[in-house]
PDB file of C-alpha atoms in Angstrom:
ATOM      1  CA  UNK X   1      10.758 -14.350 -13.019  1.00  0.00           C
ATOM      2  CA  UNK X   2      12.622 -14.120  -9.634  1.00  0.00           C
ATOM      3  CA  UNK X   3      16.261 -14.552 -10.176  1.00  0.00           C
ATOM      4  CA  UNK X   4      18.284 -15.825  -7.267  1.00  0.00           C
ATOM      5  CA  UNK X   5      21.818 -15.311  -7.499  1.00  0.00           C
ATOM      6  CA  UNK X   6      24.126 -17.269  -5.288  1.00  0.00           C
ATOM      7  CA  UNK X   7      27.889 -16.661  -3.738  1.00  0.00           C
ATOM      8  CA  UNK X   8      30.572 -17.709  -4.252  1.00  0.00           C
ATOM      9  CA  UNK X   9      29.829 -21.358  -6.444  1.00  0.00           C
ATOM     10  CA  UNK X  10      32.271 -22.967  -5.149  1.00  0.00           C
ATOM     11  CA  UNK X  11      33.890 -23.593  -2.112  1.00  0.00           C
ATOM     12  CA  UNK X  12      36.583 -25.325   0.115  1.00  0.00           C
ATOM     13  CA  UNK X  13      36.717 -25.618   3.681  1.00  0.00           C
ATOM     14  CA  UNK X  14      38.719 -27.336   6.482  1.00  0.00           C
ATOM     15  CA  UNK X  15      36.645 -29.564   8.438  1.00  0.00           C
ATOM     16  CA  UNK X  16      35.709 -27.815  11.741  1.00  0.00           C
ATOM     17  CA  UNK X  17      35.546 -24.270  10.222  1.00  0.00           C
ATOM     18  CA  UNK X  18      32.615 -22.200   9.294  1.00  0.00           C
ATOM     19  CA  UNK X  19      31.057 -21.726   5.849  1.00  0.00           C
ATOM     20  CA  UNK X  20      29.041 -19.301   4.331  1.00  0.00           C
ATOM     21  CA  UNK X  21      27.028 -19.177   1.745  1.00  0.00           C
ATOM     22  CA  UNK X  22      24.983 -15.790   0.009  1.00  0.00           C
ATOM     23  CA  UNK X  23      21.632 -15.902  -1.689  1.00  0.00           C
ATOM     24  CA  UNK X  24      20.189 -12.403  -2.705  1.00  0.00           C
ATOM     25  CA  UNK X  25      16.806 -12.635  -4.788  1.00  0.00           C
ATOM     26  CA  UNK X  26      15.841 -10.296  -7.591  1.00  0.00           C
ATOM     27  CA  UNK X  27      12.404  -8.881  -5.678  1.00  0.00           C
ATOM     28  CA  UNK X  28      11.808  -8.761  -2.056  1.00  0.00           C
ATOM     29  CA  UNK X  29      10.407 -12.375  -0.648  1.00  0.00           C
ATOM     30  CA  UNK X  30       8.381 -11.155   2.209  1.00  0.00           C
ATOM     31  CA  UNK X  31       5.030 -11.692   1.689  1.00  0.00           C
ATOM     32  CA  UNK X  32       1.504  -9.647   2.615  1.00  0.00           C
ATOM     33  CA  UNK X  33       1.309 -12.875   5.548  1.00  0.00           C
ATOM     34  CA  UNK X  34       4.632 -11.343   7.000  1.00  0.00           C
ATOM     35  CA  UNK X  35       6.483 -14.633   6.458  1.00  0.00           C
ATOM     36  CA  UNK X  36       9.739 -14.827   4.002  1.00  0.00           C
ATOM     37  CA  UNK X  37       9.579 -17.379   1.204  1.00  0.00           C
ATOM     38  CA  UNK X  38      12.977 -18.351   1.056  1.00  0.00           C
ATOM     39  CA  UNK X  39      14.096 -21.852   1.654  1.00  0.00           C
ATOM     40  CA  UNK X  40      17.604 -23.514   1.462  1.00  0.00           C
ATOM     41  CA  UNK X  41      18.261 -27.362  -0.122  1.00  0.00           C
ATOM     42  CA  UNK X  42      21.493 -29.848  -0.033  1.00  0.00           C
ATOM     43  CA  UNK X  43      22.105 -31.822  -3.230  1.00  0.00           C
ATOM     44  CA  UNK X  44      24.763 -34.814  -1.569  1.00  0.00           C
ATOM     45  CA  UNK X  45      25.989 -37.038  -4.567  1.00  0.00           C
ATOM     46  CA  UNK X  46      23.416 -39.759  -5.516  1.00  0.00           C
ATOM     47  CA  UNK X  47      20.815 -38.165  -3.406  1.00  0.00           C
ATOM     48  CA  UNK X  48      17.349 -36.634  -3.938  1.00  0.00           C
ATOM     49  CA  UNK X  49      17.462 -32.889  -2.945  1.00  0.00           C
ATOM     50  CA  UNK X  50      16.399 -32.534   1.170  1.00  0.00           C
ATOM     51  CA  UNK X  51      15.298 -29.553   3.009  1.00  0.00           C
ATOM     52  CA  UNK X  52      17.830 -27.519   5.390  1.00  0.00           C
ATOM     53  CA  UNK X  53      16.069 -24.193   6.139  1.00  0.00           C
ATOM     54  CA  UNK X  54      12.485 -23.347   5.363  1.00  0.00           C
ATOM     55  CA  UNK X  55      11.162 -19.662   5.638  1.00  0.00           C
ATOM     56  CA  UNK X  56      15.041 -18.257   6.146  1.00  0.00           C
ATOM     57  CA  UNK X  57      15.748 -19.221   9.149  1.00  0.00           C
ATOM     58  CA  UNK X  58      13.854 -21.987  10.379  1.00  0.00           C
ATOM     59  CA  UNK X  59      15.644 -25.522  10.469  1.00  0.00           C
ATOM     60  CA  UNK X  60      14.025 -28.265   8.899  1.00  0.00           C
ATOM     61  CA  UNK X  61      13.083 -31.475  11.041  1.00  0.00           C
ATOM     62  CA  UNK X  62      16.371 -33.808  11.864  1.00  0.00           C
ATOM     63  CA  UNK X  63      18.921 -30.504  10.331  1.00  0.00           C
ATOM     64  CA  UNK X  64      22.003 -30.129  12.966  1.00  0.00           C
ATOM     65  CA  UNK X  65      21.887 -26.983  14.277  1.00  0.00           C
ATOM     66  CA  UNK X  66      24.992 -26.360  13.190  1.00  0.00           C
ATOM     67  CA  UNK X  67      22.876 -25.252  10.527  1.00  0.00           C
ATOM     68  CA  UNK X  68      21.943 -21.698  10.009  1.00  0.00           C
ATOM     69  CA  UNK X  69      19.912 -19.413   7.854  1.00  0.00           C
ATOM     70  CA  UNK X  70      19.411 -15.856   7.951  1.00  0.00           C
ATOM     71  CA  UNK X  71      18.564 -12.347   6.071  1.00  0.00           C
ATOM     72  CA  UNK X  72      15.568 -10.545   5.086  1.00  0.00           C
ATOM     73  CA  UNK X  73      13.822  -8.597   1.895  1.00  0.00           C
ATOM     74  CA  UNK X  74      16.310  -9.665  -0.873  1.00  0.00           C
ATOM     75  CA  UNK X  75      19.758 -10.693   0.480  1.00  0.00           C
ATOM     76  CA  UNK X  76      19.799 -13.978   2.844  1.00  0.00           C
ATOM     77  CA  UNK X  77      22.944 -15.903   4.146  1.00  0.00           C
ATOM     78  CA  UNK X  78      23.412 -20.014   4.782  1.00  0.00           C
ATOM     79  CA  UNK X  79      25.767 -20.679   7.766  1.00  0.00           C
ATOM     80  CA  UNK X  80      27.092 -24.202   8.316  1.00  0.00           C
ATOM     81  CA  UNK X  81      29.157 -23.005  12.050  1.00  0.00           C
ATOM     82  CA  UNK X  82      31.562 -26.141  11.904  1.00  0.00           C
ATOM     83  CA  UNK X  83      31.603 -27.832   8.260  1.00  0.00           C
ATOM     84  CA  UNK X  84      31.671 -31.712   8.875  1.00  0.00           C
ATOM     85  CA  UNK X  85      32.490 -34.025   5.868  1.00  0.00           C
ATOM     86  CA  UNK X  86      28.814 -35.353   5.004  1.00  0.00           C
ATOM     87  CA  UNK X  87      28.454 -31.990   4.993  1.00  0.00           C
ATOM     88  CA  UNK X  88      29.661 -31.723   1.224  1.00  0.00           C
ATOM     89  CA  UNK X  89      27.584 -31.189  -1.906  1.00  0.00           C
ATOM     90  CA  UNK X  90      25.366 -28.597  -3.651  1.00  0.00           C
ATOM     91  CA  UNK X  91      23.562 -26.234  -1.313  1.00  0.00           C
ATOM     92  CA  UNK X  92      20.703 -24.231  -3.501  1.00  0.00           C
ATOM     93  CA  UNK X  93      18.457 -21.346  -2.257  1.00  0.00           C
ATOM     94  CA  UNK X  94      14.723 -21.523  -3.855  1.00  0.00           C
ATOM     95  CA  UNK X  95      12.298 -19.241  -3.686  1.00  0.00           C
ATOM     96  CA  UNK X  96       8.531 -20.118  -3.070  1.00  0.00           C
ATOM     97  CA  UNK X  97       6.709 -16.985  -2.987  1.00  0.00           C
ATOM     98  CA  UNK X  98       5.828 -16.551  -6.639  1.00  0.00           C
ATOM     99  CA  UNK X  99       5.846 -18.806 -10.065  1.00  0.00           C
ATOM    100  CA  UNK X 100       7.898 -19.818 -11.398  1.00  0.00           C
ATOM    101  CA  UNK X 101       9.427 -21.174  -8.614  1.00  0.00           C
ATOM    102  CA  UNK X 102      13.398 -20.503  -8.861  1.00  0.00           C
ATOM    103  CA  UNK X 103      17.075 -21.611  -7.998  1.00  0.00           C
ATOM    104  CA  UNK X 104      19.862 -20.368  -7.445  1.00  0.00           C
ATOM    105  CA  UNK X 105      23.094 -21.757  -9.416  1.00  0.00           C
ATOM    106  CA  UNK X 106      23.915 -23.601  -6.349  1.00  0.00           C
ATOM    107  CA  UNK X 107      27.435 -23.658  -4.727  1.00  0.00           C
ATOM    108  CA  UNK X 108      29.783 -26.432  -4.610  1.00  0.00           C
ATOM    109  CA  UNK X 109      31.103 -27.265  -0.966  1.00  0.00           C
ATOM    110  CA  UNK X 110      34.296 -29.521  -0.887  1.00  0.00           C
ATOM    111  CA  UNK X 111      36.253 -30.539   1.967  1.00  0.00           C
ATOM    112  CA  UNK X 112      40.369 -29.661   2.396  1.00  0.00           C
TER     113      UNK X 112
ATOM    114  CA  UNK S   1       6.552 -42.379   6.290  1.00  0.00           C
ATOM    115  CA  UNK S   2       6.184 -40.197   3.221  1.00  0.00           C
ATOM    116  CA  UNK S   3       7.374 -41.704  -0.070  1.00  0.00           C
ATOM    117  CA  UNK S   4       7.706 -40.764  -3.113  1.00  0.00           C
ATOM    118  CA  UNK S   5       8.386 -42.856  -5.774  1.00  0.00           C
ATOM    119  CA  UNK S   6       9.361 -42.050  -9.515  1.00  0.00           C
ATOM    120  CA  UNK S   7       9.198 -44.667 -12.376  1.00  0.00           C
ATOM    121  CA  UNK S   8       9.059 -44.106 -16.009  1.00  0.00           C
ATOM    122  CA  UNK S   9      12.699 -42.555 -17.167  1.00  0.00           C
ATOM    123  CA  UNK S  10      15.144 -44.929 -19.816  1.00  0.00           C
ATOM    124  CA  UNK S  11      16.414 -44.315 -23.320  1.00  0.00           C
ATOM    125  CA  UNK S  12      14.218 -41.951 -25.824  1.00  0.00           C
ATOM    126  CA  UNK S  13      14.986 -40.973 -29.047  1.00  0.00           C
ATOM    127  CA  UNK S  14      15.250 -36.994 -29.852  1.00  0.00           C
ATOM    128  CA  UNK S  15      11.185 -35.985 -30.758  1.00  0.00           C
ATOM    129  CA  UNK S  16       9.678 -39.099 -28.709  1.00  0.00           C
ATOM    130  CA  UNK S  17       7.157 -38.776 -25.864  1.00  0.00           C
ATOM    131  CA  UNK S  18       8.003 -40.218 -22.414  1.00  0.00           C
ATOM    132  CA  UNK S  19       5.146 -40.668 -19.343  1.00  0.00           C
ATOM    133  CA  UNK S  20       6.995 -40.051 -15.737  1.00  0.00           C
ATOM    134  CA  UNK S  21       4.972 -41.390 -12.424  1.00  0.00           C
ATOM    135  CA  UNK S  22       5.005 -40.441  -8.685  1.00  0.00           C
ATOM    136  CA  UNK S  23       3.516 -42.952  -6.466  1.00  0.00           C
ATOM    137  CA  UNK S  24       3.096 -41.629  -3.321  1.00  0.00           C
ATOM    138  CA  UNK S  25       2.347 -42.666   0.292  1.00  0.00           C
ATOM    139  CA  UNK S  26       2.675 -41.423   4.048  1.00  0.00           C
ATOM    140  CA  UNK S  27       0.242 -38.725   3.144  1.00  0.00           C
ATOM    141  CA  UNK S  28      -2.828 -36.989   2.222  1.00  0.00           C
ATOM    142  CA  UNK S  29      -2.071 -36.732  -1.502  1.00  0.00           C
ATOM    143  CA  UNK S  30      -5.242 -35.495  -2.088  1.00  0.00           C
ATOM    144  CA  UNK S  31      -4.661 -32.238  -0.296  1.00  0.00           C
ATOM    145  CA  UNK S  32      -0.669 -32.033  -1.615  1.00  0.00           C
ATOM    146  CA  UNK S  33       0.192 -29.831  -4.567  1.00  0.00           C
ATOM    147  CA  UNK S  34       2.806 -32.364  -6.899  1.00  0.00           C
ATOM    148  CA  UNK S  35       5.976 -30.321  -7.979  1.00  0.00           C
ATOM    149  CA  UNK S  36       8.674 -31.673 -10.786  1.00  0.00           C
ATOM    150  CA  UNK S  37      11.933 -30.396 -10.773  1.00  0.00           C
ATOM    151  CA  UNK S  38      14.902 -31.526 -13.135  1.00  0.00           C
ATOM    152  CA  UNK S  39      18.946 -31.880 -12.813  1.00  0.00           C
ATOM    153  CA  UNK S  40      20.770 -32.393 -15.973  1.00  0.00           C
ATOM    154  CA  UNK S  41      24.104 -33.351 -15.069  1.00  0.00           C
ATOM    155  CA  UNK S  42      26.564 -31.200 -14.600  1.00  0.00           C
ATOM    156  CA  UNK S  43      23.451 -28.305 -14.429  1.00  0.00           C
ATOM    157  CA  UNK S  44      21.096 -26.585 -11.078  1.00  0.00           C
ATOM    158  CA  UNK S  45      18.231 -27.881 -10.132  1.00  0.00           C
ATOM    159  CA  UNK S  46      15.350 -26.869 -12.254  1.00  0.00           C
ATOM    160  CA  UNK S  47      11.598 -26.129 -11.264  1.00  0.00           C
ATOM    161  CA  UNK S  48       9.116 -27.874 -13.983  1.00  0.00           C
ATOM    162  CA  UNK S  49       5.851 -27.441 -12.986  1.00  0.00           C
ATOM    163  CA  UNK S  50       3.285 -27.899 -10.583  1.00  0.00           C
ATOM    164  CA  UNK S  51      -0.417 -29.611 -10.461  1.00  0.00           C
ATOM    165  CA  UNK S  52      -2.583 -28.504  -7.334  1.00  0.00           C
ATOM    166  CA  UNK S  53      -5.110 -30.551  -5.682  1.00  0.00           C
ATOM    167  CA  UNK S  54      -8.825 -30.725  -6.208  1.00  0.00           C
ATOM    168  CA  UNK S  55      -9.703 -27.933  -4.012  1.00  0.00           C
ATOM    169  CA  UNK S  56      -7.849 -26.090  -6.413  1.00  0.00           C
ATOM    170  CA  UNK S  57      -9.474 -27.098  -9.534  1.00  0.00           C
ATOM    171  CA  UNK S  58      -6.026 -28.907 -10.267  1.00  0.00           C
ATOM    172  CA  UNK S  59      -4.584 -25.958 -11.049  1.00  0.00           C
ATOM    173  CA  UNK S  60      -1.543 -26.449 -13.147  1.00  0.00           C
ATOM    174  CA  UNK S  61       1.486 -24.173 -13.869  1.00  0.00           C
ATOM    175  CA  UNK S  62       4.714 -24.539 -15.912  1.00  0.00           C
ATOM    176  CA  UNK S  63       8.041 -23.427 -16.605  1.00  0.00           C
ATOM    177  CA  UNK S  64       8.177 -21.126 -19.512  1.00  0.00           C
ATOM    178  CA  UNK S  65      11.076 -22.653 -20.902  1.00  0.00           C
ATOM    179  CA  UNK S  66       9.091 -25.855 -21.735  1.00  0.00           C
ATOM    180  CA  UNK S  67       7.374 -24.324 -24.294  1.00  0.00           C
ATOM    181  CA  UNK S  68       4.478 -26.498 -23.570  1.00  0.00           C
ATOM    182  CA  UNK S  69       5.924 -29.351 -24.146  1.00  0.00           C
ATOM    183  CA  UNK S  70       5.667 -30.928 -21.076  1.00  0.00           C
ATOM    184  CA  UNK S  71       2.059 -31.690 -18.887  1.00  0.00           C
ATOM    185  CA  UNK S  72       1.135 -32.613 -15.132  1.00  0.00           C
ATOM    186  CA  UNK S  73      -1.579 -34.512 -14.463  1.00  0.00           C
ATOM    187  CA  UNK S  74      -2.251 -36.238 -11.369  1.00  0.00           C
ATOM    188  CA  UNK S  75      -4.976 -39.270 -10.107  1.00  0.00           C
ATOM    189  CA  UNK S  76      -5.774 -39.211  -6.784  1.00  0.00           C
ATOM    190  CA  UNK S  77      -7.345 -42.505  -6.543  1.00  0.00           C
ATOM    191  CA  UNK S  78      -4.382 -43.760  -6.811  1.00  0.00           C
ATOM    192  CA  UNK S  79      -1.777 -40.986  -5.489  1.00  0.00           C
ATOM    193  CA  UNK S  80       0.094 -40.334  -8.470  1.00  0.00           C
ATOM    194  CA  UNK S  81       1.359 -37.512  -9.875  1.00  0.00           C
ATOM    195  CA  UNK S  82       2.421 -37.681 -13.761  1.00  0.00           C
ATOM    196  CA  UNK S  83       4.746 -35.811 -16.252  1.00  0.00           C
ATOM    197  CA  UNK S  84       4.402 -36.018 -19.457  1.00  0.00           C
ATOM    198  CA  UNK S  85       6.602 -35.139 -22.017  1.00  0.00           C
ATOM    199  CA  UNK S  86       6.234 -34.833 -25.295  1.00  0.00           C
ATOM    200  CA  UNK S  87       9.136 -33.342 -28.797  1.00  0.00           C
ATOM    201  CA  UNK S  88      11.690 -34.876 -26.322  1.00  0.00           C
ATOM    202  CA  UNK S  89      15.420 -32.827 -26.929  1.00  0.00           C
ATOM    203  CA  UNK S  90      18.731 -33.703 -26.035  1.00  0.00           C
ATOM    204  CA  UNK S  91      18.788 -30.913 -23.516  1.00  0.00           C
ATOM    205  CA  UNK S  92      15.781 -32.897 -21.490  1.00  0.00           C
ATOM    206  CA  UNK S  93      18.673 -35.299 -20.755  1.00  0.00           C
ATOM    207  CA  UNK S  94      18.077 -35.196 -16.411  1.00  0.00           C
ATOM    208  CA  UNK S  95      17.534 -36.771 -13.531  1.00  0.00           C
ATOM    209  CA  UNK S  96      13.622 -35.959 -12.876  1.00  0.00           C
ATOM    210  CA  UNK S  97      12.611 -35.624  -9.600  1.00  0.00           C
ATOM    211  CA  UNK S  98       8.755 -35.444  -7.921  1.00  0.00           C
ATOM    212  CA  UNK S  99       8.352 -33.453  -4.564  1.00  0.00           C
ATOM    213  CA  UNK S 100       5.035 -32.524  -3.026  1.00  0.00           C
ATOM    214  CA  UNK S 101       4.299 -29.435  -1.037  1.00  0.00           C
ATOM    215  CA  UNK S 102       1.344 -30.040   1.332  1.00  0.00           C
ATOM    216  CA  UNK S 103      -1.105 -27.328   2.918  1.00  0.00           C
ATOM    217  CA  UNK S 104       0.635 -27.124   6.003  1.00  0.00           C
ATOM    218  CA  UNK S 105       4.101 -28.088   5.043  1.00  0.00           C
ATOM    219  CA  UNK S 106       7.056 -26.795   3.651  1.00  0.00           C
ATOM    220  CA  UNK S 107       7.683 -26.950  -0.085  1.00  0.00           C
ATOM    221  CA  UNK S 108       9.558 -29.401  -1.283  1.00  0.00           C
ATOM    222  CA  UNK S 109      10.562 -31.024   2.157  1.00  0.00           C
ATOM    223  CA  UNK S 110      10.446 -34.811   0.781  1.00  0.00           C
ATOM    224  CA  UNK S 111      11.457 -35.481  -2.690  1.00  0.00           C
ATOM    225  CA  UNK S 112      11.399 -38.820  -4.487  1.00  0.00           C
ATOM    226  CA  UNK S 113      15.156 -40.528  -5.860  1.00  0.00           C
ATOM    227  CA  UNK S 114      14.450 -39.663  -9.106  1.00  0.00           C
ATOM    228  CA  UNK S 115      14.035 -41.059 -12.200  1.00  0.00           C
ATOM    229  CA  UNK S 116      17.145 -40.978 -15.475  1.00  0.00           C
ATOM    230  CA  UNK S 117      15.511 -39.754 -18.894  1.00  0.00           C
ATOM    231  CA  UNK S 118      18.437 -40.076 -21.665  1.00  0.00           C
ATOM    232  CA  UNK S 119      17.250 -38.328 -24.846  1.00  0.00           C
ATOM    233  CA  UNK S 120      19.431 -39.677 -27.870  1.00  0.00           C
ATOM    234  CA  UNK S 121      19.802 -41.012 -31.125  1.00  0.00           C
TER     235      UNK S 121
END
Protein backbone atom coordinates (compact mmCIF):
# COMPACT_ATOMS: atom_id res chain seq x y z
CA UNK A 1 0.00 0.00 0.00
CA UNK A 2 0.90 3.71 -0.62
CA UNK A 3 1.63 5.38 2.61
CA UNK A 4 1.14 9.11 2.75
CA UNK A 5 2.75 10.77 5.49
CA UNK A 6 1.68 14.24 6.43
CA UNK A 7 3.50 17.45 8.26
CA UNK A 8 3.34 18.74 10.89
CA UNK A 9 -0.41 17.32 12.49
CA UNK A 10 -1.12 20.04 14.00
CA UNK A 11 -1.12 23.52 13.60
CA UNK A 12 -1.85 27.17 14.78
CA UNK A 13 -1.99 30.18 12.85
CA UNK A 14 -2.91 33.90 13.15
CA UNK A 15 -5.63 34.79 10.94
CA UNK A 16 -4.19 36.58 7.84
CA UNK A 17 -0.92 34.53 7.76
CA UNK A 18 0.09 31.73 5.55
CA UNK A 19 -0.05 27.99 6.27
CA UNK A 20 1.57 25.14 5.02
CA UNK A 21 0.98 21.92 4.97
CA UNK A 22 3.50 18.68 3.60
CA UNK A 23 2.28 15.48 2.05
CA UNK A 24 5.11 13.13 0.70
CA UNK A 25 3.76 9.63 -0.62
CA UNK A 26 5.60 6.35 -0.28
CA UNK A 27 5.90 5.70 -4.39
CA UNK A 28 5.91 8.26 -7.02
CA UNK A 29 2.08 9.37 -8.06
CA UNK A 30 2.67 10.30 -11.60
CA UNK A 31 1.08 8.14 -13.74
CA UNK A 32 1.92 6.51 -17.50
CA UNK A 33 -1.13 9.44 -18.60
CA UNK A 34 1.42 12.13 -17.27
CA UNK A 35 -1.12 13.40 -14.73
CA UNK A 36 -0.34 13.26 -10.72
CA UNK A 37 -2.88 11.45 -8.58
CA UNK A 38 -2.72 13.41 -5.64
CA UNK A 39 -5.67 15.24 -4.28
CA UNK A 40 -6.13 17.37 -1.06
CA UNK A 41 -9.61 17.26 1.31
CA UNK A 42 -10.94 19.63 4.35
CA UNK A 43 -12.70 17.81 7.18
CA UNK A 44 -14.64 21.24 8.97
CA UNK A 45 -16.44 19.96 12.23
CA UNK A 46 -19.86 18.34 11.46
CA UNK A 47 -19.12 18.27 7.83
CA UNK A 48 -18.79 15.60 5.11
CA UNK A 49 -15.18 15.69 3.70
CA UNK A 50 -15.07 18.34 0.37
CA UNK A 51 -12.55 18.60 -2.29
CA UNK A 52 -9.76 21.50 -2.24
CA UNK A 53 -7.14 20.44 -4.84
CA UNK A 54 -7.50 17.65 -7.35
CA UNK A 55 -4.42 16.37 -9.42
CA UNK A 56 -1.85 18.64 -7.08
CA UNK A 57 -2.46 21.65 -8.07
CA UNK A 58 -5.65 22.17 -9.59
CA UNK A 59 -8.43 23.97 -7.41
CA UNK A 60 -11.58 22.38 -7.06
CA UNK A 61 -14.87 24.25 -8.27
CA UNK A 62 -16.01 27.22 -5.66
CA UNK A 63 -12.11 26.71 -3.60
CA UNK A 64 -10.71 30.46 -2.87
CA UNK A 65 -7.73 30.80 -4.50
CA UNK A 66 -6.18 31.51 -1.62
CA UNK A 67 -5.87 27.96 -1.94
CA UNK A 68 -2.81 26.29 -3.21
CA UNK A 69 -1.35 22.95 -4.06
CA UNK A 70 1.87 22.02 -5.36
CA UNK A 71 4.87 19.30 -5.75
CA UNK A 72 5.60 16.47 -7.91
CA UNK A 73 6.81 12.53 -7.84
CA UNK A 74 6.52 11.90 -4.04
CA UNK A 75 6.68 15.11 -1.93
CA UNK A 76 3.64 17.72 -2.50
CA UNK A 77 2.85 20.91 -0.38
CA UNK A 78 -0.88 22.54 0.60
CA UNK A 79 -0.69 26.39 0.81
CA UNK A 80 -3.59 28.29 2.36
CA UNK A 81 -1.70 32.20 1.45
CA UNK A 82 -3.91 34.07 4.15
CA UNK A 83 -5.60 31.50 6.74
CA UNK A 84 -9.24 32.84 7.37
CA UNK A 85 -11.25 31.35 10.34
CA UNK A 86 -13.70 28.89 8.34
CA UNK A 87 -10.62 27.99 7.25
CA UNK A 88 -10.08 25.56 10.35
CA UNK A 89 -10.32 21.77 10.47
CA UNK A 90 -8.61 18.60 9.16
CA UNK A 91 -6.89 19.00 5.82
CA UNK A 92 -5.96 15.23 4.43
CA UNK A 93 -3.90 14.40 1.26
CA UNK A 94 -5.30 11.08 -0.62
CA UNK A 95 -3.90 9.40 -3.14
CA UNK A 96 -5.92 7.99 -6.19
CA UNK A 97 -3.53 6.40 -8.40
CA UNK A 98 -3.49 2.87 -7.03
CA UNK A 99 -5.71 0.59 -4.45
CA UNK A 100 -6.05 0.86 -1.83
CA UNK A 101 -6.78 4.23 -1.97
CA UNK A 102 -4.88 6.09 1.07
CA UNK A 103 -4.74 9.05 3.65
CA UNK A 104 -2.66 10.78 5.17
CA UNK A 105 -3.00 11.27 9.16
CA UNK A 106 -4.41 14.58 8.43
CA UNK A 107 -3.30 17.85 10.19
CA UNK A 108 -5.18 19.82 12.60
CA UNK A 109 -5.46 23.66 11.67
CA UNK A 110 -6.58 25.96 14.63
CA UNK A 111 -6.85 29.56 14.69
CA UNK A 112 -4.70 32.00 17.40
CA UNK B 1 -27.40 19.07 -7.85
CA UNK B 2 -25.53 15.93 -6.85
CA UNK B 3 -26.67 14.25 -3.63
CA UNK B 4 -25.75 11.79 -1.80
CA UNK B 5 -27.58 10.45 0.80
CA UNK B 6 -26.61 7.81 3.56
CA UNK B 7 -29.21 5.95 5.76
CA UNK B 8 -28.82 2.83 7.66
CA UNK B 9 -26.22 3.59 10.77
CA UNK B 10 -27.76 3.30 14.80
CA UNK B 11 -26.87 1.05 17.70
CA UNK B 12 -25.39 -2.68 16.91
CA UNK B 13 -24.30 -5.06 19.17
CA UNK B 14 -20.47 -6.39 18.88
CA UNK B 15 -20.83 -9.58 16.05
CA UNK B 16 -24.20 -8.11 14.43
CA UNK B 17 -24.63 -7.28 10.73
CA UNK B 18 -25.63 -3.73 9.69
CA UNK B 19 -26.89 -2.74 5.79
CA UNK B 20 -25.62 1.06 4.93
CA UNK B 21 -27.45 2.89 1.74
CA UNK B 22 -26.44 5.73 -0.67
CA UNK B 23 -29.24 7.22 -2.52
CA UNK B 24 -28.04 9.25 -5.02
CA UNK B 25 -29.17 11.96 -7.48
CA UNK B 26 -27.79 14.91 -9.75
CA UNK B 27 -26.03 12.28 -11.74
CA UNK B 28 -25.38 9.47 -13.98
CA UNK B 29 -24.99 6.84 -11.26
CA UNK B 30 -24.85 4.35 -13.65
CA UNK B 31 -21.53 5.44 -15.05
CA UNK B 32 -20.10 6.55 -11.25
CA UNK B 33 -17.81 4.18 -9.38
CA UNK B 34 -19.44 4.28 -5.37
CA UNK B 35 -16.53 4.74 -2.79
CA UNK B 36 -17.02 4.25 1.27
CA UNK B 37 -14.78 5.79 3.46
CA UNK B 38 -14.96 5.77 7.42
CA UNK B 39 -14.00 8.34 10.43
CA UNK B 40 -13.99 6.91 13.82
CA UNK B 41 -13.82 9.68 16.09
CA UNK B 42 -10.98 10.97 17.18
CA UNK B 43 -9.23 8.79 13.98
CA UNK B 44 -8.26 9.83 9.77
CA UNK B 45 -10.37 9.28 7.32
CA UNK B 46 -10.38 5.76 6.11
CA UNK B 47 -10.85 4.33 2.46
CA UNK B 48 -13.36 1.12 2.58
CA UNK B 49 -13.97 0.03 -0.63
CA UNK B 50 -15.15 0.64 -3.91
CA UNK B 51 -17.95 -0.95 -6.42
CA UNK B 52 -17.51 0.14 -10.20
CA UNK B 53 -20.21 0.50 -12.62
CA UNK B 54 -21.57 -1.95 -15.13
CA UNK B 55 -19.15 -1.24 -17.78
CA UNK B 56 -16.87 -2.53 -15.38
CA UNK B 57 -18.43 -5.74 -14.54
CA UNK B 58 -19.06 -4.05 -11.02
CA UNK B 59 -15.83 -4.49 -10.16
CA UNK B 60 -15.38 -4.40 -6.46
CA UNK B 61 -12.28 -3.78 -4.26
CA UNK B 62 -11.65 -3.56 -0.48
CA UNK B 63 -9.56 -2.51 2.22
CA UNK B 64 -7.41 -5.26 3.49
CA UNK B 65 -7.97 -4.46 6.91
CA UNK B 66 -11.66 -5.56 6.65
CA UNK B 67 -10.82 -8.89 6.47
CA UNK B 68 -13.78 -9.46 4.34
CA UNK B 69 -16.04 -8.53 6.48
CA UNK B 70 -17.54 -5.87 4.85
CA UNK B 71 -19.35 -5.95 0.97
CA UNK B 72 -20.42 -3.24 -1.74
CA UNK B 73 -23.07 -3.81 -3.76
CA UNK B 74 -24.84 -1.32 -5.69
CA UNK B 75 -28.55 -1.18 -7.80
CA UNK B 76 -28.66 1.04 -10.39
CA UNK B 77 -32.27 1.05 -10.94
CA UNK B 78 -32.53 2.74 -8.20
CA UNK B 79 -29.04 4.67 -7.65
CA UNK B 80 -27.90 3.16 -4.60
CA UNK B 81 -24.86 2.14 -3.48
CA UNK B 82 -24.78 -0.37 -0.33
CA UNK B 83 -22.33 -1.48 2.48
CA UNK B 84 -22.72 -4.21 4.16
CA UNK B 85 -21.26 -5.24 7.15
CA UNK B 86 -21.17 -8.15 8.73
CA UNK B 87 -18.92 -9.68 12.67
CA UNK B 88 -19.50 -5.95 13.55
CA UNK B 89 -16.39 -4.80 16.28
CA UNK B 90 -16.14 -2.06 18.51
CA UNK B 91 -13.41 -0.58 16.39
CA UNK B 92 -16.20 -0.20 13.36
CA UNK B 93 -17.54 2.49 15.74
CA UNK B 94 -17.52 5.65 12.69
CA UNK B 95 -19.11 7.99 10.95
CA UNK B 96 -19.57 6.19 7.35
CA UNK B 97 -19.48 8.20 4.56
CA UNK B 98 -20.50 7.38 0.56
CA UNK B 99 -18.65 9.46 -2.22
CA UNK B 100 -18.79 8.67 -5.91
CA UNK B 101 -16.04 9.22 -8.40
CA UNK B 102 -17.49 9.62 -11.92
CA UNK B 103 -15.66 8.98 -15.40
CA UNK B 104 -14.83 12.39 -15.93
CA UNK B 105 -14.67 13.74 -12.46
CA UNK B 106 -12.54 13.98 -9.68
CA UNK B 107 -12.58 11.35 -6.95
CA UNK B 108 -14.34 11.93 -4.21
CA UNK B 109 -15.47 15.59 -5.08
CA UNK B 110 -19.13 15.21 -3.44
CA UNK B 111 -19.54 13.11 -0.44
CA UNK B 112 -22.77 12.32 1.38
CA UNK B 113 -23.23 13.65 5.50
CA UNK B 114 -22.71 10.46 6.66
CA UNK B 115 -24.25 8.02 8.51
CA UNK B 116 -23.27 7.09 12.82
CA UNK B 117 -22.72 3.17 13.28
CA UNK B 118 -22.16 2.62 17.25
CA UNK B 119 -20.97 -0.96 17.79
CA UNK B 120 -21.63 -1.92 21.58
CA UNK B 121 -22.86 -4.06 24.11
Amino acid sequence: DIVMTQTPLSLSVTPGQPASISCKSSQSLLYSDGKTYLFWYLLKPGQPPQLLIYEVSNRFSGVPDRFSGSGSGTDFTLKISRVEAEDVGVYYCMQNIQLPRTFGQGTKVEIK
Amino acid sequence: EVQLVESGGGLVQPGGSLKLSCAASGFSFNDSAMHWVRQASGKGLEWLGRIRGKANNYATAYAASLKGRFTISRDDSKNTAYLQMNSLETEDTALYYCTRHGTFTSPFDYWGQGTLVTVSS
